[in-house]
Coordinates of C-alpha atoms in Angstrom, one line a residue:
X21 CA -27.9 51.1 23.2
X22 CA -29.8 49.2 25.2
X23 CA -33.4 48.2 23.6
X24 CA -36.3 49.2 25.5
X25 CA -40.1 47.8 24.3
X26 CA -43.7 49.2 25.7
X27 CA -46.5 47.7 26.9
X28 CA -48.7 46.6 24.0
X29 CA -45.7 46.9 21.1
X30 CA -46.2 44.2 18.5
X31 CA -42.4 42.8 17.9
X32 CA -41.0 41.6 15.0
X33 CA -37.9 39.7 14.3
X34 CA -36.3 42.9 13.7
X35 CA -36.9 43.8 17.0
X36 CA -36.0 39.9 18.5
X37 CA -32.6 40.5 16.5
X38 CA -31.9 43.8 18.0
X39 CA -32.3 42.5 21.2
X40 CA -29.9 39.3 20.8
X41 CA -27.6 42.2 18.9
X42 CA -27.5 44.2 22.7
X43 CA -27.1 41.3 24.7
X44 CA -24.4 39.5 22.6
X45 CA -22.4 42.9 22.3
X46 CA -22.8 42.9 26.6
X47 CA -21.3 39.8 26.7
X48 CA -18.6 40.1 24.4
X49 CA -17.6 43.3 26.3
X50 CA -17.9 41.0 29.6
X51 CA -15.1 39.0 28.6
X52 CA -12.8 41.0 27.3
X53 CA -13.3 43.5 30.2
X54 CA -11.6 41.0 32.9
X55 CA -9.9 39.0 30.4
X56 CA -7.8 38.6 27.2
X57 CA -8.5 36.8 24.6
X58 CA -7.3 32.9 23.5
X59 CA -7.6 29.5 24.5
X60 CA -9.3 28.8 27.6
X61 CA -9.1 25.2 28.1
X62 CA -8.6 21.9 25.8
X63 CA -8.3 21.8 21.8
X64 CA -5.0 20.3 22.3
X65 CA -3.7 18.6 18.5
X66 CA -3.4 14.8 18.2
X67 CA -2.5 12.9 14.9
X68 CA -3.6 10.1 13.6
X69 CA -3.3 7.5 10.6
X70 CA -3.9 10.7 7.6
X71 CA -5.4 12.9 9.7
X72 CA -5.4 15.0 12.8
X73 CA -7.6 15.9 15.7
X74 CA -8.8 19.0 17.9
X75 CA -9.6 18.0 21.1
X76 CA -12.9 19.3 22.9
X77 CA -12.4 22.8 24.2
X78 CA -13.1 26.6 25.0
X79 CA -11.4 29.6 23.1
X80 CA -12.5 33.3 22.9
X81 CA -12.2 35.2 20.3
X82 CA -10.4 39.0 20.0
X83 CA -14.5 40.2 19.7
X84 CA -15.5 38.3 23.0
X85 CA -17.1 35.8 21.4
X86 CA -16.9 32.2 22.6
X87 CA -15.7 29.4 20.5
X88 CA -17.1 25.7 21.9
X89 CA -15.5 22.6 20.9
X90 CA -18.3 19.9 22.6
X91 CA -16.3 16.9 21.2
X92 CA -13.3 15.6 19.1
X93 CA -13.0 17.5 15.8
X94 CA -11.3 14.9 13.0
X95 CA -9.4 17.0 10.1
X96 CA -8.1 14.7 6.8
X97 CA -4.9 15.7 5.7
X98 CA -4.5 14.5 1.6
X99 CA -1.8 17.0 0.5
X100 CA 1.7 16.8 2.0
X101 CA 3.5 20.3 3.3
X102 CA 2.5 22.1 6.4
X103 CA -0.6 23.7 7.2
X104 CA -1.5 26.2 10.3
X105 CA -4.2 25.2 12.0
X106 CA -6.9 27.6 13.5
X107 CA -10.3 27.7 15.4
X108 CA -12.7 30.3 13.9
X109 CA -16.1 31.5 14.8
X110 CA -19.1 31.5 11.9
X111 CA -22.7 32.5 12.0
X112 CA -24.8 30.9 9.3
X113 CA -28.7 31.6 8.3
X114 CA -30.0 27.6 9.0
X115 CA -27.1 26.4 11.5
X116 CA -26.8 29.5 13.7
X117 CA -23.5 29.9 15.2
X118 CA -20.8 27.3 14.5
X119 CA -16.8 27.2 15.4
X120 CA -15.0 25.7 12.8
X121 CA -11.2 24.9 11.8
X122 CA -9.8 26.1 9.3
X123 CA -6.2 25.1 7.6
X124 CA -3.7 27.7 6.0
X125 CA -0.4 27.4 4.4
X126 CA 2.5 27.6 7.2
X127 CA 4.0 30.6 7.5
X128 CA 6.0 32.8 10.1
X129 CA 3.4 34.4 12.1
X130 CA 2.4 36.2 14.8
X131 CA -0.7 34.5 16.3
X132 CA -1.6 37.7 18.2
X133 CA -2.4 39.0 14.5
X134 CA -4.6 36.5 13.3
X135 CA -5.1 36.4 9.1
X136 CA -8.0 38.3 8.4
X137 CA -8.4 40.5 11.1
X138 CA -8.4 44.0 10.1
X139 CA -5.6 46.1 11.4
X140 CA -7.6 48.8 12.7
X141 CA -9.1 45.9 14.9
X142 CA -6.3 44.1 16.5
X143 CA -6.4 46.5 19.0
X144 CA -9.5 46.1 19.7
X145 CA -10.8 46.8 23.5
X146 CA -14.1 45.9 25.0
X147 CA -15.8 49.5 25.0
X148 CA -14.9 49.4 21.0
X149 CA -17.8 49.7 18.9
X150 CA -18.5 46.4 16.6
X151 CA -21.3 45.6 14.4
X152 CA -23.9 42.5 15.0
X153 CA -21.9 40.3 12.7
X154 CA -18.0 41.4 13.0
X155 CA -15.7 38.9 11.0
X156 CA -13.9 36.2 11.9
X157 CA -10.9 36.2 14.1
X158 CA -9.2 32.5 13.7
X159 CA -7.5 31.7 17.1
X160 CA -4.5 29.7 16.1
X161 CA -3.7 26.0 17.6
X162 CA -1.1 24.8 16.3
X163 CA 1.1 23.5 13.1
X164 CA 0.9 20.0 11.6
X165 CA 3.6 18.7 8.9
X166 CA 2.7 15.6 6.8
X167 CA 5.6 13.8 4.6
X168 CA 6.6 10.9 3.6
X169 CA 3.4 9.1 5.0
X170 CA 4.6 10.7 8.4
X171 CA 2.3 13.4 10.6
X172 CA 4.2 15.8 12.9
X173 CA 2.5 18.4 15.4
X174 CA 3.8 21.3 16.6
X175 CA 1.8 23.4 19.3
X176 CA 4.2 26.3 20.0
X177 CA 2.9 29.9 19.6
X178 CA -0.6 29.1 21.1
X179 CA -2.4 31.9 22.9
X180 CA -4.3 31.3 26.4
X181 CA -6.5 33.3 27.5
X182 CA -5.3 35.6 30.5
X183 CA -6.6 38.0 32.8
X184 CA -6.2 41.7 32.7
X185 CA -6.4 43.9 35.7
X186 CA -3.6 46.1 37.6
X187 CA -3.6 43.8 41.0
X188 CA -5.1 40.2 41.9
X189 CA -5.4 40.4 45.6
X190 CA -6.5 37.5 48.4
X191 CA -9.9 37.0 50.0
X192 CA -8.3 38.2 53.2
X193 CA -6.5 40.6 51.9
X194 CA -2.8 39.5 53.4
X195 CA -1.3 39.1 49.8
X196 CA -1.8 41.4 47.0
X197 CA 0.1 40.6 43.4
X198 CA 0.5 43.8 40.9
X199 CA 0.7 44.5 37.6
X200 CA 2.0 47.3 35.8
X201 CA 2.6 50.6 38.0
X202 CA 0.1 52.0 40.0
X203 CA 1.0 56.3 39.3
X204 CA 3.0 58.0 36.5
X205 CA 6.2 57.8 38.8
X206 CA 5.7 54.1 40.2
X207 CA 8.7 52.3 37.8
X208 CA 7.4 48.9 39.4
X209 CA 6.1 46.7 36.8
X210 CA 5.6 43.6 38.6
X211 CA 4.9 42.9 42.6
X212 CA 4.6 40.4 45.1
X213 CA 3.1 42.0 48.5
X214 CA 2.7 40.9 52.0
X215 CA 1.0 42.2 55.1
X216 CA 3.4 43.7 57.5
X217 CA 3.5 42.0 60.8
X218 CA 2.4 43.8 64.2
X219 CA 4.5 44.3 67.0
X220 CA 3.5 41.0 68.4
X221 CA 4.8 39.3 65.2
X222 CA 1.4 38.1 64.2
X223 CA -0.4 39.1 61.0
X224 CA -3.4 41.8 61.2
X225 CA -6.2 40.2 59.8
X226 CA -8.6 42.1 57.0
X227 CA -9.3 45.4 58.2
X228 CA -7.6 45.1 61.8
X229 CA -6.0 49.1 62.4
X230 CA -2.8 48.7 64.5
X231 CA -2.4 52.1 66.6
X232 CA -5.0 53.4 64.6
X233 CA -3.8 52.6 61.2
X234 CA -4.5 49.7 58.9
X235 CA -1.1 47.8 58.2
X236 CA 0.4 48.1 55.3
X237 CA 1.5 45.9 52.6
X238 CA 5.4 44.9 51.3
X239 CA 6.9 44.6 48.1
X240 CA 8.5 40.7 49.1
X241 CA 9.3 40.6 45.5
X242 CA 9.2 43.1 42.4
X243 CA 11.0 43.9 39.2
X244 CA 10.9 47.3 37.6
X245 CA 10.8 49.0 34.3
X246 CA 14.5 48.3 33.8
X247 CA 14.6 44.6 34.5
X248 CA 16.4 45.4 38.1
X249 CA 14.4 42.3 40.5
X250 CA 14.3 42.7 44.4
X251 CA 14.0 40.4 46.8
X252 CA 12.5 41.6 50.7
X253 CA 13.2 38.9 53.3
X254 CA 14.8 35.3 54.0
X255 CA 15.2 33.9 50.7
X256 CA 15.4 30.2 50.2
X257 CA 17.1 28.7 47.1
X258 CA 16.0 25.0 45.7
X259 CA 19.3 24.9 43.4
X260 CA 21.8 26.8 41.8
X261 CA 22.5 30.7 41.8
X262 CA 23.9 31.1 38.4
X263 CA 25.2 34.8 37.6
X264 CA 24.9 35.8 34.0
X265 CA 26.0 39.1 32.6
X266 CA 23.4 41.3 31.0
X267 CA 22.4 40.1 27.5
X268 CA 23.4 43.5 25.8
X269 CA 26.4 43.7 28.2
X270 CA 30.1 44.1 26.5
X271 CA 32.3 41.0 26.6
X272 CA 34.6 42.7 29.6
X273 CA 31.6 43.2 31.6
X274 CA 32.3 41.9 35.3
X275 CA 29.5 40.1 37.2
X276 CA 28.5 38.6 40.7
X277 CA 27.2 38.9 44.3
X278 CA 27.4 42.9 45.1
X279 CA 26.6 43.3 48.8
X280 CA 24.3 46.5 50.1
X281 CA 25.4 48.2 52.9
X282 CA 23.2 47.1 56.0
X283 CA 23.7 48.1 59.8
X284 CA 26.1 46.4 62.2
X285 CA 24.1 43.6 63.9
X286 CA 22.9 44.4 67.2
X287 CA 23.4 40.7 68.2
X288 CA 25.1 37.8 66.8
X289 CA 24.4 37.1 63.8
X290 CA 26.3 33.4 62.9
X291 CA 25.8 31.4 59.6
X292 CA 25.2 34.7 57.8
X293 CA 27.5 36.7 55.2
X294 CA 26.5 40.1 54.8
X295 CA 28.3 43.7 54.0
X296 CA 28.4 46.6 57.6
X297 CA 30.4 49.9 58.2
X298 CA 31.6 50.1 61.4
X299 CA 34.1 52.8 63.0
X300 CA 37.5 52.0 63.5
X301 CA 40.0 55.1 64.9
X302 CA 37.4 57.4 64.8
X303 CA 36.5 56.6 60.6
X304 CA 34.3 54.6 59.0
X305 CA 35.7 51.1 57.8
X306 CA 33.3 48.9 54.9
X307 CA 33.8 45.4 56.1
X308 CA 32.2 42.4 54.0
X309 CA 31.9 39.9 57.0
X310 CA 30.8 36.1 57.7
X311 CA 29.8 34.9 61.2
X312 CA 30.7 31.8 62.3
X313 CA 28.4 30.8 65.2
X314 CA 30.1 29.8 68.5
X315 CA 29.2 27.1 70.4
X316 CA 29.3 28.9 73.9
X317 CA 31.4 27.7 77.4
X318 CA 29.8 24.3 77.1
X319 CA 30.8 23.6 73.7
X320 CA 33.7 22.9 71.2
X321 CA 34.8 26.1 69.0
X322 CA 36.6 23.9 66.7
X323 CA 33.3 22.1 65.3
X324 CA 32.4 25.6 64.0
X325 CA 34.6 26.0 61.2
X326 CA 34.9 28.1 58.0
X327 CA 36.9 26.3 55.3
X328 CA 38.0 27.0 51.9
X329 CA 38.8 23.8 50.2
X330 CA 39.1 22.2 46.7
X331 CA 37.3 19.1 45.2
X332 CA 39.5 16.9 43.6
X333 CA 38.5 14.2 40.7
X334 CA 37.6 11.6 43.4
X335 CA 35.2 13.9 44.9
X336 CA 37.5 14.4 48.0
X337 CA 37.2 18.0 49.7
X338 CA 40.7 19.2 50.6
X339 CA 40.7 21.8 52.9
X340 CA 43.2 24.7 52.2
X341 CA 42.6 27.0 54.7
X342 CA 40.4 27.0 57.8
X343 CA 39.3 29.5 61.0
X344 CA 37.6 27.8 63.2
X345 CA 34.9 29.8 65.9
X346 CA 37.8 30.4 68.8
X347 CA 39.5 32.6 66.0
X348 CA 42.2 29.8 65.2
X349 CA 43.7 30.0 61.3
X350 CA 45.0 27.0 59.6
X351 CA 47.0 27.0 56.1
X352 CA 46.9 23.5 55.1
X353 CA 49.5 23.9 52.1
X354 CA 52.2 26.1 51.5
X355 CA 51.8 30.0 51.8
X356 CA 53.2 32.5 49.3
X357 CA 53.7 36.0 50.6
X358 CA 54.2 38.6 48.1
X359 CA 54.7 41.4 50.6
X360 CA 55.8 41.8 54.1
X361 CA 55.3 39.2 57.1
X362 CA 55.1 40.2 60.3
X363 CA 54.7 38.2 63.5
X364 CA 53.7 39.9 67.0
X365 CA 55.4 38.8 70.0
X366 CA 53.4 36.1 71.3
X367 CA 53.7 34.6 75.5
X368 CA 54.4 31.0 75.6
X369 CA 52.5 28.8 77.7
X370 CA 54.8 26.3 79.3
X371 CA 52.1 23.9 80.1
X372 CA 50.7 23.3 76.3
X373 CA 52.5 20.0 75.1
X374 CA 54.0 21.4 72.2
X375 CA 56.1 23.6 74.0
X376 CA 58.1 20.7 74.9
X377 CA 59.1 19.7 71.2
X378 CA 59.6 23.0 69.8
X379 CA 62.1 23.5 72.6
X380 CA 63.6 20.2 71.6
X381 CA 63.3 21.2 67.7
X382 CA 65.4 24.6 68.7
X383 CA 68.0 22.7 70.0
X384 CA 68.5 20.2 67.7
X385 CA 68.7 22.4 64.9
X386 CA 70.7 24.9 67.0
X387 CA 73.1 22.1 67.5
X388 CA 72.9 21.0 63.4
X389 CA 73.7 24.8 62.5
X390 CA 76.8 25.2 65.0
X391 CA 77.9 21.9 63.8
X392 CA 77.8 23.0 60.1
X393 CA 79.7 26.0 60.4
X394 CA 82.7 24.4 60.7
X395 CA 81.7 21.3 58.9
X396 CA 84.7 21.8 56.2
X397 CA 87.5 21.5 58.6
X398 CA 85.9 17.9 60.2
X399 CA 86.8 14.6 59.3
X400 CA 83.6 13.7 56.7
X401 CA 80.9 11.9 58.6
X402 CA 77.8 10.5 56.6
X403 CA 74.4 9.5 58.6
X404 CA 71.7 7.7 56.9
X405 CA 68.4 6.2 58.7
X406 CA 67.0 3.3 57.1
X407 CA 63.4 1.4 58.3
X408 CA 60.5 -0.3 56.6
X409 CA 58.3 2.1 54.4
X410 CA 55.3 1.5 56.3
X411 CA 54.7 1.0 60.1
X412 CA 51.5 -0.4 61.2
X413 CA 49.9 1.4 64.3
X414 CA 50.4 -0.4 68.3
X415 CA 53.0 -1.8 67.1
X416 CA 56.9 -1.5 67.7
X417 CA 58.6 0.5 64.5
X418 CA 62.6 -0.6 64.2
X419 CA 64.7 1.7 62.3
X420 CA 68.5 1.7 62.4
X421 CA 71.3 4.7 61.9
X422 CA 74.3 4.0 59.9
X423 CA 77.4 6.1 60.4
X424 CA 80.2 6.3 57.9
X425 CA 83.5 7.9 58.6
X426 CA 84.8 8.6 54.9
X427 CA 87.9 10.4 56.5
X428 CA 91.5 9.0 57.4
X429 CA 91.5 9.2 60.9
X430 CA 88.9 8.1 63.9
X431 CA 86.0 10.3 65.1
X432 CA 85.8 9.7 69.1
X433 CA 83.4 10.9 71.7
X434 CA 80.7 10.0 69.2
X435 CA 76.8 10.5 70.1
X436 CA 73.7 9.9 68.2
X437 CA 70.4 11.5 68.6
X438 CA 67.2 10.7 67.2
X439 CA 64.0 12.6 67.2
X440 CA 60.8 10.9 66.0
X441 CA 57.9 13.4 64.4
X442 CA 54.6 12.1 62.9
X443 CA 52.1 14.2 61.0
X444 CA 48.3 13.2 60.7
X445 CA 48.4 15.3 57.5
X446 CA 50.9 16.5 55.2
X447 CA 54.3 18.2 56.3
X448 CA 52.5 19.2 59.8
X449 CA 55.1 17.2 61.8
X450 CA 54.9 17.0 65.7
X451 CA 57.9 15.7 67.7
X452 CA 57.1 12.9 69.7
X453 CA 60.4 11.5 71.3
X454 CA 63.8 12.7 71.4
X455 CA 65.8 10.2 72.5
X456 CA 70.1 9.7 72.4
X457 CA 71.0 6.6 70.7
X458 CA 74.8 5.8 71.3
X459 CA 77.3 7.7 73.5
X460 CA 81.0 7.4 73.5
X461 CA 81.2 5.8 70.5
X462 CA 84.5 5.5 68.2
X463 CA 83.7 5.7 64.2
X464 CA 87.0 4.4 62.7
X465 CA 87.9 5.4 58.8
X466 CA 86.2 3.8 56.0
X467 CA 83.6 1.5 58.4
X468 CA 80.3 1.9 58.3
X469 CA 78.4 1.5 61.7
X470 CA 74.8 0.8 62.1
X471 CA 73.0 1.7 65.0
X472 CA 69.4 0.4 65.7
X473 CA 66.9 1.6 67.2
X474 CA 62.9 0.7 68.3
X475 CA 59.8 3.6 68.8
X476 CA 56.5 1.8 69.5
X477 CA 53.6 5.4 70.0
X478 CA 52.5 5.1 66.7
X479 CA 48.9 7.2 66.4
X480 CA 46.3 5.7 64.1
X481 CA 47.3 7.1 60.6
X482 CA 50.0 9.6 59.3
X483 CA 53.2 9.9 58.6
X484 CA 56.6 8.8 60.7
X485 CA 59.7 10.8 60.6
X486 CA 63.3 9.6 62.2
X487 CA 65.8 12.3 61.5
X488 CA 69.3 11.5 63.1
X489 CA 72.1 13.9 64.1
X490 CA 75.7 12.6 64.7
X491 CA 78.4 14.5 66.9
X492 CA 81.8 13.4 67.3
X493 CA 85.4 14.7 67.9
X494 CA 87.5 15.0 65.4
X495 CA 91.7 14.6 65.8
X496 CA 92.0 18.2 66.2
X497 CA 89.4 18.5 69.4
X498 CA 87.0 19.6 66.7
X499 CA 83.5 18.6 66.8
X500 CA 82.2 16.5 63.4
X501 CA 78.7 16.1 62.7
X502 CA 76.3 14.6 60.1
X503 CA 72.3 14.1 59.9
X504 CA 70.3 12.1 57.7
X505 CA 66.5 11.0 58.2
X506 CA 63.8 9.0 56.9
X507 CA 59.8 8.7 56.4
X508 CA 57.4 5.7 56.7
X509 CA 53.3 5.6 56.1
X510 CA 51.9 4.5 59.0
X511 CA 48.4 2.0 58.1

């Protein structure tokens, strides 16, 4: 109660004392109103040669009272073990009031429940009623260890000071932070808020009504009473997403990326993954989609690319497959299909360049495969193509074709045709010449003829491919054939 004097009262110290007594009690209640309790600034632990030091500093106490360190406290230390190391408020009759440390045997702790603190009083809350001279309630700073002529300081545990209230909002009222729920059904325990734009996309500013309304505020980040976090807007990571499965999850627990449902994109939306329901024959169809942005008419669909690749131990990216922005799909490797493959007709367009060598590549192996059928009744021919094992690029590449005729009688009419294929990457073969060798050529028994031959279109870097096919008559007006072929690097 507050202490009232008249006009004319003689005052004693009784009545001096009662008067600190209220305004101390005020003050206490001040600073636990706003705040919690615990180290404000400073008193930080430092050792030195046999002793230790508390740095200067500002705690409060759990009953509001205000411990000062004005300057460097020096502890001895003459007794090895470890010690806990606290900073304690004491009135005395001559000195007034003092802060002092005070050293007690280590032990696990809780330095929310100081020693010596009654239990009915950890609790204790600013409108709690506390005599003039409550007792001491150490705040704790720390741990020191001294052995073998050795000091070691440990400062885990300490508490700081804090701030209690249910929201901390900005001057102008844009940004509003809250803690703990706001009504008996809000689950939202913590809350990052934001003003909500106007229609003109600017902010309203502190107490601007749009239509007649004040904006209001949006949750840009929050966690609630389960632990569930959610994130409103563009969010921008520094590092690493790293999924981990609940702590109290079973080992078979699955985890990852889930996808909410949000509408279909009115307009293009490239660069961005994101999960839509659209309708397809009249019912709905979940799609989980990523955009690739198009460059437009004026510019190159291929440079807009989607790629799934591996890293190998040089830190090369291999690309396995890749769609570029103009819908193309390219397997780099080897596709396994464990269920049915169907291809749509598709028109041919006479004037792409590669129609030319896969109608070259149809007839040559249309030509091998007739020739094989009746390979068994032929006289035996053998082709083999041999060259250098790399070709350089501008220049001239000589290979040669060497027919053997491992029959007993001669194989006339004989032609060979070469076809020469390079790949810029590996078994993606184009045919770049088809050419006929020799014509009307005789291969007598048991000789072996070599045939040479010069290509000179190298590209920059790949792979060259000669592959040979033989055709002859054989005694009976039967047609003999044999292929062989042969790869060089080209750098």
């Amino acid at each position: 109660m507050r202490v009232r004097f008249t006009e004319g009262q003689f005052l004693g110290a009784d009545d001096l004392l009662e008067e600190q007594a209220y305004r101390e009690n005020a003050e206490r209640r001040h600073r636990l109103g706003g705040h919690t309790w615990g180290i404000v600034s400073g008193l930080r632990l430092a050792d030195s040669r046999n002793a230790f030091s508390v740095a200067s500093g500002l705690a409060v106490d759990g009953y509001g009272r205000v411990l000062v360190v004005p300057s460097p406290i020096e502890v001895d230390v003459t007794t090895e073990g470890q010690r806990d190391v606290w900073l304690s408020f004491a009135s005395t009759s001559n000195r007034g009031d003092v802060t002092t440390v005070c050293l007690t045997p280590a032990d696990t702790l809780d330095p929310r429940r100081p020693p010596g603190v009654p239990s009915g009083d950890v609790a204790y809350q600013p409108q709690s009623a506390v005599g003039a001279s409550p007792g001491p309630w150490p705040v704790y700073l720390g741990r020191v260890c001294w052995t073998d002529q050795a000091m070691r300081i440990t400062e885990d545990n300490r508490v700081y000071a804090g701030l209690r209230g249910e929201a901390v909002v900005a001057p102008s009222g844009r940004a509003r932070l809250q803690i703990g729920a706001e009504s008996s059904t809000d689950t939202t325990r913590f809350a990052v808020a934001t003003e909500q734009a106007d229609t003109t996309g600017n902010e309203a500013t502190p107490g601007q009504a749009v239509h007649g309304s004040r904006l209001p505020h949006t949750t840009r980040l929050g966690v609630d009473a389960a632990g569930n976090v959610s994130v409103c807007g563009t969010t921008t990571l520094g590092g690493d997403l790293v999924i981990h499965p609940p702590t109290q999850a079973p080992a078979d627990t699955h985890t990852g990326i889930r996808f909410a449902h949000t509408d279909e994109p009115i307009a293009a939306s490239p660069w961005t993954f994101y999960r839509t329901r659209v309708v397809r024959s009249g019912r709905f169809v979940d799609q989980l989609r990523i955009e690739i942005g198009h460059p437009g008419d004026g510019g190159d669909p291929t440079r807009n690319r989607f790629v799934v690749g591996t890293r190998d131990a040089p830190d090369v990216f291999h690309p396995c497959l890749t769609v570029n922005a103009d819908c193309t799909v390219i397997a780099h490797d080897d596709i396994k299909v464990r269920g049915q493959l169907r291809r749509s007709p598709a028109s041919v367009d006479r004037n792409d360049p590669r129609y030319a060598g896969a109608a070259v590549d149809g007839f040559v192996q249309g030509f091998v495969g007739a020739a094989r059928g009746i390979a068994g009744v032929l006289t035996p021919l053998a082709a083999t193509v041999s060259g250098k094992d790399t070709a350089t690029p501008g220049e001239n590449f000589s290979y040669t074709v060497t027919v053997t005729n491992s029959g007993s009688v001669a194989a006339t009419s004989g032609q060979i045709y070469v076809t020469i294929s390079i790949a810029e990457e590996a078994e993606s073969f184009e045919t770049q010449s088809f050419v006929r060798l020799v014509e009307n050529a005789t291969f007598e028994p048991g000789i072996s003829d070599p045939h040479p031959g010069t290509f000179g279109d190298l590209g920059a870097s790949g792979t060259l491919k000669v592959s040979a096919l033989v055709v002859a008559v054989g005694p009976a007006a039967n047609v003999v054939s044999a292929t062989g072929d042969f790869t060089a690097a080209i750098q």
